[in-house]
CSV table of C-alpha atoms in Angstrom, one decimal:
chain,number,residue,atom,x,y,z
A,241,ALA,CA,107.7,-147.6,95.6
A,242,GLN,CA,106.3,-146.4,92.1
A,243,THR,CA,106.8,-143.0,92.0
A,244,VAL,CA,105.5,-140.0,89.0
A,245,THR,CA,106.7,-136.9,88.2
A,246,GLN,CA,105.6,-133.9,86.7
A,247,SER,CA,108.2,-131.5,85.9
A,248,GLN,CA,106.7,-128.4,84.5
A,249,PRO,CA,104.8,-127.0,87.5
A,250,GLU,CA,103.3,-124.4,85.4
A,251,MET,CA,102.6,-124.3,82.0
A,252,SER,CA,100.9,-121.7,80.0
A,253,VAL,CA,98.8,-121.8,76.4
A,254,GLN,CA,97.6,-119.6,74.2
A,255,GLU,CA,93.8,-120.1,73.7
A,256,ALA,CA,92.7,-122.2,70.4
A,257,GLU,CA,96.1,-123.5,70.7
A,258,THR,CA,97.9,-127.1,71.9
A,259,VAL,CA,99.7,-127.9,74.6
A,260,THR,CA,101.0,-130.6,76.1
A,261,LEU,CA,102.1,-131.4,79.9
A,262,SER,CA,104.3,-134.2,80.8
A,263,CYS,CA,104.4,-136.8,82.8
A,264,THR,CA,107.2,-140.1,83.9
A,265,TYR,CA,106.5,-142.6,86.3
A,266,ASP,CA,108.5,-145.3,88.1
A,267,THR,CA,107.5,-148.9,87.8
A,268,SER,CA,108.3,-152.7,87.7
A,269,GLU,CA,105.1,-154.1,87.3
A,270,SER,CA,103.9,-154.7,84.0
A,271,ASP,CA,100.0,-153.8,83.6
A,272,TYR,CA,98.8,-150.9,85.1
A,273,TYR,CA,96.8,-148.0,84.8
A,274,LEU,CA,97.9,-144.3,84.4
A,275,PHE,CA,95.3,-141.1,84.7
A,276,TRP,CA,95.0,-137.4,84.1
A,277,TYR,CA,93.2,-136.1,86.1
A,278,LYS,CA,92.0,-132.2,86.2
A,279,GLN,CA,91.8,-129.9,89.2
A,280,PRO,CA,90.3,-126.5,88.3
A,281,PRO,CA,90.1,-124.3,91.3
A,282,SER,CA,88.2,-124.9,94.2
A,283,ARG,CA,86.6,-127.1,92.1
A,284,GLN,CA,86.4,-131.1,92.3
A,285,MET,CA,89.1,-133.4,90.8
A,286,ILE,CA,87.4,-135.0,87.7
A,287,LEU,CA,89.0,-137.4,85.4
A,288,VAL,CA,90.0,-136.1,81.8
A,289,ILE,CA,92.0,-139.4,80.4
A,290,ARG,CA,92.6,-143.0,80.9
A,291,GLN,CA,95.4,-145.1,79.9
A,292,GLU,CA,95.8,-149.7,80.0
A,293,ALA,CA,99.3,-150.1,80.0
A,294,TYR,CA,99.0,-153.3,78.2
A,295,LYS,CA,97.4,-151.3,75.0
A,296,GLN,CA,99.5,-149.6,73.3
A,297,GLN,CA,97.0,-147.3,71.1
A,298,ASN,CA,97.2,-143.7,72.9
A,299,ALA,CA,93.9,-143.2,74.7
A,300,THR,CA,91.8,-139.7,73.6
A,301,GLU,CA,88.6,-138.0,74.6
A,302,ASN,CA,87.6,-135.5,72.5
A,303,ARG,CA,90.4,-132.5,72.5
A,304,PHE,CA,92.8,-134.3,75.0
A,305,SER,CA,95.0,-137.3,73.7
A,306,VAL,CA,97.8,-138.6,75.5
A,307,ASN,CA,101.3,-140.2,74.2
A,308,PHE,CA,101.9,-143.2,75.8
A,309,GLN,CA,105.8,-144.2,75.8
A,310,LYS,CA,105.6,-147.7,78.0
A,311,ALA,CA,109.2,-148.7,77.6
A,312,ALA,CA,110.0,-145.2,78.3
A,313,LYS,CA,107.6,-144.5,81.1
A,314,SER,CA,106.3,-141.9,79.8
A,315,PHE,CA,102.9,-140.7,80.0
A,316,SER,CA,102.8,-137.1,78.3
A,317,LEU,CA,98.8,-135.1,77.8
A,318,LYS,CA,97.8,-133.0,74.6
A,319,ILE,CA,95.1,-131.2,74.8
A,320,SER,CA,94.3,-129.5,71.0
A,321,ASP,CA,92.5,-126.3,70.7
A,322,SER,CA,92.6,-125.0,74.1
A,323,GLN,CA,89.9,-123.3,76.0
A,324,LEU,CA,89.2,-121.1,79.0
A,325,GLY,CA,87.7,-123.8,80.8
A,326,ASP,CA,90.9,-125.5,80.3
A,327,ALA,CA,92.2,-124.0,83.1
A,328,ALA,CA,93.5,-125.8,86.5
A,329,MET,CA,96.2,-127.7,87.7
A,330,TYR,CA,96.5,-131.1,85.9
A,331,PHE,CA,97.9,-134.2,87.7
A,332,CYS,CA,98.9,-137.3,86.6
A,333,ALA,CA,98.9,-140.2,88.3
A,334,TYR,CA,99.2,-144.2,88.2
A,335,ARG,CA,97.8,-147.2,89.4
A,336,TRP,CA,98.8,-150.4,90.4
A,337,GLY,CA,97.2,-151.3,93.6
A,338,LYS,CA,96.8,-147.4,94.9
A,339,LEU,CA,96.4,-144.3,92.8
A,340,THR,CA,99.5,-142.4,93.1
A,341,PHE,CA,99.5,-138.9,91.9
A,342,GLY,CA,102.3,-136.4,90.2
A,343,GLN,CA,102.4,-132.8,92.0
A,344,GLY,CA,100.7,-131.5,89.2
A,345,THR,CA,100.8,-128.9,86.4
A,346,ILE,CA,99.5,-125.4,86.6
A,347,LEU,CA,97.7,-124.6,83.2
A,348,THR,CA,97.0,-120.9,82.2
A,349,VAL,CA,95.0,-120.8,79.5
A,350,HIS,CA,95.3,-116.8,77.6
A,351,PRO,CA,92.6,-115.5,76.0
B,259,GLU,CA,73.3,-139.2,89.9
B,260,ALA,CA,74.8,-136.8,92.7
B,261,GLY,CA,78.1,-136.9,93.0
B,262,VAL,CA,80.6,-137.0,96.6
B,263,ALA,CA,79.2,-134.9,99.3
B,264,GLN,CA,81.5,-134.1,102.0
B,265,SER,CA,81.3,-131.7,104.9
B,266,PRO,CA,82.5,-129.0,106.1
B,267,ARG,CA,83.9,-127.4,103.6
B,268,TYR,CA,86.1,-125.8,105.5
B,269,LYS,CA,87.5,-126.0,109.1
B,270,ILE,CA,90.0,-123.6,111.3
B,271,ILE,CA,91.1,-125.7,114.4
B,272,GLU,CA,94.0,-124.7,116.8
B,273,LYS,CA,96.8,-127.1,117.3
B,274,ARG,CA,96.1,-130.4,119.6
B,275,GLN,CA,92.5,-129.8,119.3
B,276,SER,CA,90.0,-132.6,117.5
B,277,VAL,CA,88.7,-132.5,114.1
B,278,ALA,CA,86.3,-134.8,112.4
B,279,PHE,CA,85.1,-134.7,108.4
B,280,TRP,CA,82.2,-136.3,107.1
B,281,CYS,CA,81.7,-138.7,103.5
B,282,ASN,CA,78.6,-139.7,101.4
B,283,PRO,CA,79.8,-141.5,98.6
B,284,ILE,CA,77.8,-141.5,95.8
B,285,SER,CA,75.0,-144.5,96.2
B,286,GLY,CA,76.0,-148.2,95.5
B,287,HIS,CA,80.1,-147.2,95.4
B,288,ALA,CA,81.1,-149.7,97.7
B,289,THR,CA,85.0,-148.1,97.8
B,290,LEU,CA,85.2,-145.0,99.7
B,291,TYR,CA,89.1,-143.6,99.8
B,292,TRP,CA,90.4,-140.6,102.0
B,293,TYR,CA,93.1,-138.4,100.6
B,294,GLN,CA,95.4,-135.7,102.2
B,295,GLN,CA,96.1,-132.8,99.1
B,296,ILE,CA,99.0,-130.3,101.3
B,297,LEU,CA,99.1,-127.1,98.9
B,298,GLY,CA,101.4,-127.4,96.1
B,299,GLN,CA,101.1,-131.4,96.2
B,300,GLY,CA,98.8,-134.2,94.4
B,301,PRO,CA,96.6,-135.8,97.0
B,302,LYS,CA,98.1,-138.9,99.2
B,303,LEU,CA,95.9,-142.3,99.8
B,304,LEU,CA,95.6,-142.3,103.7
B,305,ILE,CA,93.1,-145.2,103.5
B,306,GLN,CA,91.0,-147.1,101.5
B,307,PHE,CA,87.8,-149.1,102.7
B,308,GLN,CA,85.9,-152.0,100.8
B,309,ASN,CA,82.0,-151.5,101.7
B,310,ASN,CA,82.4,-150.7,105.9
B,311,GLY,CA,86.1,-153.2,105.9
B,312,VAL,CA,89.6,-151.4,106.0
B,313,VAL,CA,91.7,-152.5,102.1
B,314,ASP,CA,94.6,-150.0,103.2
B,315,ASP,CA,95.7,-147.8,105.4
B,316,SER,CA,98.9,-148.3,105.7
B,317,GLN,CA,99.6,-144.3,105.0
B,318,LEU,CA,97.3,-143.9,108.1
B,319,PRO,CA,99.2,-141.7,110.8
B,320,LYS,CA,97.5,-144.2,113.1
B,321,ASP,CA,98.9,-141.7,116.1
B,322,ARG,CA,96.1,-139.3,115.5
B,323,PHE,CA,94.5,-139.8,112.8
B,324,SER,CA,91.1,-142.6,112.9
B,325,ALA,CA,88.6,-143.4,109.9
B,326,GLU,CA,85.4,-145.2,110.2
B,327,ARG,CA,83.0,-146.1,108.0
B,328,LEU,CA,79.5,-147.3,109.3
B,329,LYS,CA,77.2,-149.9,107.6
B,330,GLY,CA,79.2,-149.6,104.0
B,331,VAL,CA,78.6,-146.1,103.0
B,332,ASP,CA,79.0,-142.5,105.2
B,333,SER,CA,82.3,-142.2,106.4
B,334,THR,CA,84.5,-140.3,109.0
B,335,LEU,CA,87.7,-139.4,109.3
B,336,LYS,CA,88.7,-138.4,112.8
B,337,ILE,CA,92.3,-136.4,113.8
B,338,GLN,CA,93.0,-136.1,117.5
B,339,PRO,CA,94.8,-133.9,118.4
B,340,ALA,CA,95.8,-132.0,115.1
B,341,LYS,CA,99.3,-130.6,114.1
B,342,LEU,CA,100.4,-127.8,111.8
B,343,GLU,CA,101.5,-130.3,109.7
B,344,ASP,CA,98.1,-131.4,109.5
B,345,SER,CA,96.6,-128.7,107.2
B,346,ALA,CA,95.5,-129.4,104.2
B,347,VAL,CA,92.5,-130.6,102.0
B,348,TYR,CA,91.1,-133.7,102.6
B,349,LEU,CA,89.7,-135.5,99.5
B,350,CYS,CA,86.5,-138.0,100.2
B,351,ALA,CA,86.6,-140.4,96.3
B,352,SER,CA,84.3,-143.1,95.5
B,353,SER,CA,84.5,-146.3,93.0
B,354,PHE,CA,82.1,-149.0,92.1
B,355,GLY,CA,84.9,-151.3,92.6
B,356,THR,CA,88.6,-152.2,93.5
B,357,GLY,CA,90.0,-152.7,90.7
B,358,PHE,CA,92.3,-150.4,89.2
B,359,ALA,CA,90.1,-149.5,86.4
B,360,TYR,CA,87.3,-148.1,87.9
B,361,GLU,CA,86.8,-144.6,87.7
B,362,GLN,CA,87.1,-143.0,91.2
B,363,TYR,CA,84.8,-139.8,91.6
B,364,PHE,CA,86.5,-137.3,94.1
B,365,GLY,CA,83.8,-134.8,96.6
B,366,PRO,CA,84.9,-131.3,96.9
B,367,GLY,CA,87.0,-131.8,99.9
B,368,THR,CA,87.4,-129.9,103.1
B,369,ARG,CA,89.9,-127.2,103.9
B,370,LEU,CA,91.6,-128.0,107.3
B,371,THR,CA,93.9,-125.1,108.7
B,372,VAL,CA,95.8,-125.7,112.5
B,373,THR,CA,96.8,-122.5,113.3
């Protein structure tokens, strides 16, 4: 069974600085998708960034980028120039068949 | 474009009572998902529909949970009878198709408290 592990229950960052959220996963598949979702307090979950496993190039979306290490089964999210609006729960997710989520990391942004 | 709609937003019931949740997906989205998100955990897929057919319900506790998607659009999820451990947020999501790359769009969720 596929599992997704986020080892950091909570992280904090100063506004305008950079923070990295960690994620590891376990799979025997070679072609799959990885995602980071953001869930603000009492608001809807939204997709932040996605990575296709067969693509070696790391995905980037504005201030958000990933470090995808396929052999190590690692998929970290880097948020640059952190903003107050980035404060949320972040979920790493894996998809081959159904979408499997990690336990989440609460990100606090300090002004 | 309207997002995924869910109702009610909050529901409090006593154990052994029944409850139903409603979801209206984004127009044109053939695939609909129901997730259960227990406090402090990531969402867990309960059931996936493609149009009005079930694709995956392997994690749905079928002795108490049921779901249907009438006419391939709206969907309802029912719990009967509810247990204390059913307290969670129930998320509905939809996507254009079933392929892995298709983005899933989530609704605001229904927060269920079972007392």
